[in-house]
Amino acid sequence: MPILPGSDPAAVREAAAHIAVGELVAFPTETVYGLGARADWDHAVARIYELKKRPADHPLIVHVLDEAAIAPFSAELPPAARNLVRRLWPGPVTLILRRNAGIADAAAARQSTIGLRCPAHPVARALLAQAVSLGVPGIAAPSANRFGRISPTTAADVRDELGESLTVLDGGACAVGIESAIVDCSGARLRLLRPGTIDRARLESAAGEALADADGDAPRAPGTVESHYAPRARVRLLTSDELRHAWAQNAIPRTVAVYARTFAPAEPAPAQWRQMPSDPDLAARELFAVLRNLDRAGAEEIWVERPPEDARWEGVADRLRRAAR
Ligand code: TXA
Ligand code: MG
C-alpha cells in the first residue's frame, strides 16, 4: 500500500502533506532514492537517523527546488559555487556551503556547513514544489538504505531496506544509479569530497576553478572514511588477467558471482556471470542493482573486474572500492 505512483499528482500531494507535518517519505531522485524529512524541523530529521540507524554526527544532504531556495540555508554563495549551481543544477551535484545559524541543525549534524542539492528527477521536483507550497524550505534526505548498505535505485529496494510501513513515491529505476558528486565550496579552495558521474573535468570547467582532493581538514563525509555501500556478499576486485587465469584454472567456485567488463569465458558462461557495460555512465546506472541482485541470488562472493584508471570511471571505481573493503 505505501508505495505510491510518483506520476500521480494526488500521490505527490499526499506525500508532500506527510513531509509538511514532519513525517518521512522516500522518493526517487535521478541518482538514488532518498529518505526525506523537512529539513527545518530537527525532530522530523531525527526520525531519519532512527530509521536508517545512522550515527547522529553524519550530516545529511538537503534537497532544494532551485537556486533561490539556497538563501534560507546559506547566505553566501561564492562565485565558483554559483557557477556550479547555474551550470549543473538541477543535477547530480551536491554543494557544501557555509550554513546560516539556527536552521537545519540536525540535518547538518550541527556542523557549520550544509550540503545542498537540487535534484533533476521530475518526481523529486514535483514533491519539492508541492512541499514548498506547504511552507517547507527543503527536504533533508540521505540515501534510503540502512547505514552502511548499498543505496536503493528502485522503490522495491527501498521497501526491502526500510520496511513496508514507510511511504515510498515510486519514480521507476534511477537513471544515474550512484550518488551525487559532492563539492566542498566552504573553504578557500574547492574540494571533491565524493566523486559521482559528472567527472572532475566537467566540474572544474563548470566551476571555473580547479578541484583539490579532500584532505584531513575537509568536513566529514562518512562515505569517505569507512566501509560503505556493501552488499552481504564479499566483494573482490580483480584484473581481467586475474579473472582469465582463475577461469582457465577452473578456480572460480560456484558460490562466486562474476561481474566482468573485458573478460568473458567461452560458452557456456556460468549462470552467475554478468557483463559490465563498457560505458561508465551505463555501468553506474546498473551497478547497485547488479550487486543487490547477485546478493539476493545467494552469491557468497562477488568478483568484479577492476574499472579502468580513467577519470570518467572515478565514481564507479570509488563505490566498488568501498564495497570491497
Ligand atoms: O545522490 C545523492 O546525493 C543522494 C540522493 C538521495 O540525493 N543522497 C545521498 O545522501 O547520497 P547520503 O546521506 O547517503 O550521503 C550524503 C553524503 C555523506 O557522505 C555526508 O557526510 C555528506 O554527504 N555530507 C552531507 N553534508 C555534509 C557537510 N555539511 N559536510 C560534509 N559532508 C557532508
Ligand atoms: Mg548513503
Coordinates of C-alpha atoms and ligand atoms in Angstrom, one line a residue:
M1 CA 0.0 0.0 0.0
P2 CA 2.5 2.7 0.9
I3 CA 4.3 2.6 -2.5
L4 CA 2.6 5.4 -4.3
P5 CA 2.9 6.1 -8.0
G6 CA 5.0 9.2 -8.4
S7 CA 3.4 10.1 -11.7
D8 CA 0.1 10.7 -9.9
P9 CA -0.3 14.3 -8.8
A10 CA -2.6 13.2 -5.9
A11 CA 0.0 10.8 -4.6
V12 CA 2.6 13.6 -4.8
R13 CA 0.3 15.9 -2.8
E14 CA -0.3 13.2 -0.2
A15 CA 3.5 12.6 0.1
A16 CA 4.1 16.4 0.4
A17 CA 1.5 16.6 3.1
H18 CA 3.3 13.9 5.1
I19 CA 6.6 15.8 4.7
A20 CA 4.9 19.1 5.8
V21 CA 3.7 17.6 9.1
G22 CA 7.1 16.1 9.9
E23 CA 6.7 12.6 8.7
L24 CA 9.2 10.6 6.5
V25 CA 8.7 9.9 2.8
A26 CA 11.1 8.0 0.5
F27 CA 11.3 9.5 -3.0
P28 CA 13.2 8.9 -6.3
T29 CA 16.0 11.2 -7.5
E30 CA 18.0 10.7 -10.7
T31 CA 20.9 9.3 -8.6
V32 CA 19.4 7.0 -5.9
Y33 CA 16.2 7.0 -3.8
G34 CA 16.3 9.4 -0.8
L35 CA 14.7 9.1 2.7
G36 CA 13.2 12.6 3.2
A37 CA 12.0 14.8 6.1
R38 CA 11.5 18.5 6.2
A39 CA 15.0 20.0 6.8
D40 CA 13.9 22.8 9.1
W41 CA 12.4 20.6 11.8
D42 CA 15.1 18.8 13.8
H43 CA 12.6 16.3 15.3
A44 CA 11.5 15.3 11.8
V45 CA 15.1 14.8 10.7
A46 CA 15.8 12.8 13.9
R47 CA 13.4 10.2 12.5
I48 CA 15.7 9.7 9.5
Y49 CA 18.6 8.9 11.8
E50 CA 16.5 6.5 13.8
L51 CA 15.1 4.6 10.8
K52 CA 18.5 4.4 9.0
K53 CA 20.4 3.6 12.2
R54 CA 22.7 6.4 11.1
P55 CA 25.1 7.9 13.7
A56 CA 23.8 11.4 14.6
D57 CA 27.1 13.1 13.7
H58 CA 26.9 12.2 10.0
P59 CA 25.3 15.2 8.1
L60 CA 22.6 14.7 5.5
I61 CA 22.1 16.4 2.1
V62 CA 19.2 18.9 1.9
H63 CA 17.3 18.9 -1.4
V64 CA 16.0 22.2 -2.7
L65 CA 13.9 23.3 -5.6
D66 CA 16.1 25.9 -7.2
E67 CA 18.9 28.5 -6.6
A68 CA 16.6 30.8 -4.8
A69 CA 15.9 28.1 -2.1
I70 CA 19.6 28.2 -1.1
A71 CA 19.2 31.5 0.8
P72 CA 17.4 30.2 3.9
F73 CA 20.2 27.7 4.4
S74 CA 23.2 29.6 3.3
A75 CA 23.6 33.4 2.9
E76 CA 26.8 33.4 0.9
L77 CA 27.3 31.7 -2.5
P78 CA 30.9 32.0 -3.6
P79 CA 31.4 32.7 -7.3
A80 CA 32.6 29.1 -8.1
A81 CA 29.6 27.7 -6.3
R82 CA 27.3 30.0 -8.2
N83 CA 28.8 28.8 -11.4
L84 CA 28.2 25.1 -10.4
V85 CA 24.6 25.9 -9.5
R86 CA 23.9 27.8 -12.7
R87 CA 25.6 25.3 -15.0
L88 CA 24.8 21.9 -13.3
W89 CA 21.6 22.3 -11.3
P90 CA 19.2 20.6 -11.4
G91 CA 21.5 17.6 -11.5
P92 CA 23.7 15.1 -9.6
V93 CA 26.0 17.6 -7.8
T94 CA 25.8 18.5 -4.1
L95 CA 27.5 21.6 -2.8
I96 CA 28.8 22.0 0.7
L97 CA 28.3 25.7 1.8
R98 CA 28.6 27.6 5.0
R99 CA 25.4 27.3 6.9
N100 CA 23.2 30.0 8.3
A101 CA 22.9 29.8 12.1
G102 CA 19.7 28.4 13.5
I103 CA 18.5 26.3 10.5
A104 CA 18.7 22.6 9.8
D105 CA 20.9 21.9 12.9
A106 CA 20.0 18.2 12.9
A107 CA 20.3 17.7 9.1
A108 CA 23.8 19.3 9.2
A109 CA 24.8 17.3 12.3
R110 CA 25.5 20.6 13.9
Q111 CA 28.4 21.4 11.6
S112 CA 28.9 24.9 10.4
T113 CA 28.3 23.8 6.8
I114 CA 25.4 22.3 4.9
G115 CA 25.1 20.0 1.9
L116 CA 22.6 21.3 -0.7
R117 CA 21.4 19.5 -3.9
C118 CA 18.8 20.3 -6.5
P119 CA 17.6 17.1 -8.0
A120 CA 16.5 16.7 -11.6
H121 CA 14.1 13.8 -11.3
P122 CA 10.6 15.0 -12.2
V123 CA 9.0 13.2 -9.2
A124 CA 11.5 14.8 -6.8
R125 CA 10.9 18.2 -8.3
A126 CA 7.1 17.8 -8.1
L127 CA 7.4 16.7 -4.4
L128 CA 9.7 19.7 -3.6
A129 CA 7.4 22.1 -5.4
Q130 CA 4.4 20.8 -3.5
A131 CA 6.3 20.8 -0.2
V132 CA 7.4 24.4 -0.8
S133 CA 3.8 25.4 -1.3
L134 CA 3.1 24.0 2.2
G135 CA 5.9 26.1 3.7
V136 CA 8.8 23.5 3.6
P137 CA 12.1 25.2 2.6
G138 CA 13.9 22.0 1.7
I139 CA 13.9 18.2 2.2
A140 CA 16.7 16.6 4.1
A141 CA 17.3 13.2 2.5
P142 CA 20.2 10.7 2.7
S143 CA 20.1 7.6 0.5
A144 CA 17.1 5.4 1.6
N145 CA 19.1 2.4 2.8
R146 CA 20.2 1.2 6.3
F147 CA 23.5 2.7 7.3
G148 CA 26.5 1.2 5.5
R149 CA 24.5 -0.6 2.9
I150 CA 24.0 -0.1 -0.9
S151 CA 21.8 2.8 -1.9
P152 CA 18.5 1.8 -3.4
T153 CA 17.7 2.5 -7.0
T154 CA 14.1 1.3 -7.2
A155 CA 11.0 1.7 -4.9
A156 CA 11.1 -2.1 -4.2
D157 CA 14.7 -1.8 -3.0
V158 CA 13.7 0.9 -0.6
R159 CA 11.0 -1.3 0.8
D160 CA 13.5 -4.1 1.3
E161 CA 15.8 -1.8 3.1
L162 CA 13.4 0.1 5.4
G163 CA 10.2 -1.8 5.6
E164 CA 6.6 -1.8 4.5
S165 CA 5.2 1.0 6.7
L166 CA 7.3 3.7 5.1
T167 CA 5.6 5.8 2.4
V168 CA 7.6 5.5 -0.9
L169 CA 6.9 7.5 -4.0
D170 CA 7.7 5.3 -7.0
G171 CA 9.6 7.0 -9.8
G172 CA 11.0 3.9 -11.6
A173 CA 14.6 2.9 -11.7
C174 CA 17.1 5.7 -11.2
A175 CA 18.9 6.8 -14.4
V176 CA 22.2 7.9 -12.8
G177 CA 22.5 5.0 -10.3
I178 CA 25.2 6.2 -8.0
E179 CA 25.1 9.1 -5.5
S180 CA 25.8 12.7 -6.5
A181 CA 29.3 14.2 -6.7
I182 CA 29.9 16.3 -3.5
V183 CA 32.0 19.5 -3.9
D184 CA 33.0 21.4 -0.8
C185 CA 32.7 25.1 -1.6
S186 CA 33.0 26.3 2.0
G187 CA 36.8 26.8 2.1
A188 CA 39.4 28.7 0.2
R189 CA 39.7 26.0 -2.4
L190 CA 37.1 23.8 -4.0
R191 CA 37.4 20.1 -2.9
L192 CA 35.9 17.0 -4.4
L193 CA 34.6 15.0 -1.3
R194 CA 32.8 12.3 -3.2
P195 CA 33.1 11.5 -7.0
G196 CA 29.9 11.0 -8.9
T197 CA 29.1 10.6 -12.6
I198 CA 29.9 14.2 -13.5
D199 CA 33.7 13.9 -13.7
R200 CA 36.4 16.3 -12.5
A201 CA 37.0 17.9 -15.8
R202 CA 33.3 18.8 -16.2
L203 CA 33.1 20.0 -12.6
E204 CA 36.2 22.2 -13.0
S205 CA 35.1 23.7 -16.2
A206 CA 31.6 24.4 -14.8
A207 CA 33.1 25.9 -11.6
G208 CA 35.8 27.8 -13.5
E209 CA 38.2 26.7 -10.8
A210 CA 40.5 23.7 -10.1
L211 CA 39.3 21.0 -7.7
A212 CA 41.6 19.8 -4.9
D213 CA 41.2 16.4 -3.3
A214 CA 39.7 16.1 0.2
D215 CA 42.3 16.3 2.9
G216 CA 42.3 15.9 6.7
D217 CA 40.6 19.3 7.2
A218 CA 37.7 18.5 4.9
P219 CA 34.3 18.3 6.5
R220 CA 33.3 14.8 7.5
A221 CA 31.8 12.7 4.8
P222 CA 31.3 9.2 6.3
G223 CA 31.2 7.6 2.9
T224 CA 34.8 8.6 2.6
V225 CA 36.2 7.2 5.9
E226 CA 34.8 3.7 6.2
S227 CA 33.4 0.7 4.5
H228 CA 30.3 1.7 2.8
Y229 CA 27.9 0.6 0.0
A230 CA 28.4 -3.0 1.0
P231 CA 26.2 -5.9 -0.1
R232 CA 26.1 -9.0 2.2
A233 CA 28.4 -11.0 -0.1
R234 CA 32.1 -10.2 0.0
V235 CA 33.2 -8.1 -3.0
R236 CA 36.6 -8.6 -4.5
L237 CA 38.2 -6.5 -7.2
L238 CA 40.3 -8.4 -9.8
T239 CA 42.1 -7.5 -13.1
S240 CA 40.9 -9.1 -16.3
D241 CA 44.1 -11.2 -16.3
E242 CA 43.4 -12.5 -12.8
L243 CA 39.8 -13.4 -13.9
R244 CA 41.1 -15.1 -17.1
H245 CA 43.7 -17.0 -15.1
A246 CA 41.1 -18.1 -12.4
W247 CA 38.8 -19.2 -15.2
A248 CA 41.5 -21.2 -17.0
Q249 CA 42.5 -22.9 -13.8
N250 CA 38.9 -23.8 -13.1
A251 CA 39.4 -21.9 -9.8
I252 CA 36.1 -19.9 -9.6
P253 CA 33.8 -21.7 -7.1
R254 CA 30.0 -22.0 -7.9
T255 CA 29.3 -19.7 -4.9
V256 CA 31.1 -16.9 -6.6
A257 CA 29.3 -14.5 -8.9
V258 CA 31.4 -12.6 -11.5
Y259 CA 30.8 -9.1 -12.9
A260 CA 33.3 -8.5 -15.7
R261 CA 33.8 -5.9 -18.3
T262 CA 36.5 -7.1 -20.7
F263 CA 36.8 -10.8 -20.0
A264 CA 34.0 -13.3 -20.8
P265 CA 34.5 -17.0 -20.8
A266 CA 33.9 -19.1 -23.9
E267 CA 30.4 -20.6 -23.9
P268 CA 28.7 -21.8 -21.9
A269 CA 29.1 -18.9 -19.4
P270 CA 28.2 -19.9 -15.8
A271 CA 24.8 -18.7 -14.5
Q272 CA 26.3 -16.1 -12.2
W273 CA 28.4 -14.3 -14.9
R274 CA 27.3 -10.8 -15.7
Q275 CA 28.8 -8.4 -18.3
M276 CA 29.6 -4.9 -17.1
P277 CA 28.9 -2.2 -19.6
S278 CA 32.0 -0.6 -21.2
D279 CA 30.4 2.9 -20.8
P280 CA 30.9 4.3 -17.3
D281 CA 27.5 6.0 -17.2
L282 CA 25.8 2.8 -18.1
A283 CA 27.9 0.9 -15.6
A284 CA 26.9 3.4 -12.9
R285 CA 23.3 3.1 -13.8
E286 CA 23.1 -0.6 -13.1
L287 CA 25.9 -1.0 -10.5
F288 CA 23.9 -1.1 -7.3
A289 CA 21.1 -3.1 -8.8
V290 CA 23.5 -5.7 -10.1
L291 CA 25.2 -6.0 -6.7
R292 CA 21.8 -6.3 -5.0
N293 CA 20.6 -9.0 -7.4
L294 CA 23.7 -11.1 -7.2
D295 CA 23.5 -10.8 -3.4
R296 CA 19.8 -11.9 -3.5
A297 CA 20.7 -14.8 -5.7
G298 CA 22.8 -16.1 -2.9
A299 CA 26.4 -15.4 -4.1
E300 CA 28.9 -15.7 -1.2
E301 CA 31.4 -13.6 -3.1
I302 CA 31.1 -11.2 -6.0
W303 CA 34.3 -10.9 -8.1
V304 CA 34.3 -7.6 -10.0
E305 CA 36.7 -6.7 -12.8
R306 CA 38.5 -3.5 -11.8
P307 CA 37.3 -0.5 -13.7
P308 CA 39.9 1.4 -15.8
E309 CA 42.0 4.1 -14.2
D310 CA 40.2 6.8 -16.1
A311 CA 38.7 9.9 -14.7
R312 CA 35.3 9.1 -16.2
W313 CA 35.2 5.9 -14.1
E314 CA 36.1 7.6 -10.8
G315 CA 32.6 7.4 -9.3
V316 CA 32.1 3.7 -10.1
A317 CA 35.6 2.9 -9.0
D318 CA 35.0 4.7 -5.7
R319 CA 31.8 2.8 -4.9
L320 CA 33.4 -0.6 -5.8
R321 CA 36.5 0.1 -3.7
R322 CA 34.2 0.8 -0.7
A323 CA 32.1 -2.2 -1.4
A324 CA 35.2 -4.3 -1.5
R325 CA 36.5 -3.3 2.0
Ligands
TXA1 O1 22.8 11.5 -4.8 C1 22.7 11.8 -3.6 O2 23.5 12.6 -3.1 C2 21.7 11.0 -2.7 C3 20.3 11.4 -3.1 C4 19.2 10.9 -2.2 O3 20.2 12.8 -3.2 N1 21.9 11.3 -1.3 C5 23.0 10.8 -0.6 O4 22.9 11.1 0.8 O5 23.8 10.1 -1.1 P1 23.8 10.4 1.9 O6 23.4 10.9 3.2 O7 23.7 8.9 1.7 O8 25.2 10.9 1.6 C6 25.5 12.2 1.9 C7 26.9 12.5 2.0 C8 27.5 11.9 3.2 O9 28.8 11.3 2.9 C9 27.7 13.1 4.1 O10 28.6 13.0 5.1 C10 28.0 14.2 3.1 O11 27.1 13.9 2.1 N2 27.6 15.5 3.7 C11 26.4 16.0 3.9 N3 26.5 17.2 4.5 C12 27.8 17.4 4.6 C13 28.6 18.5 5.2 N4 28.0 19.6 5.7 N5 29.9 18.4 5.1 C14 30.5 17.3 4.6 N6 29.8 16.3 4.1 C15 28.5 16.4 4.1
MG2 MG 24.2 7.0 1.6

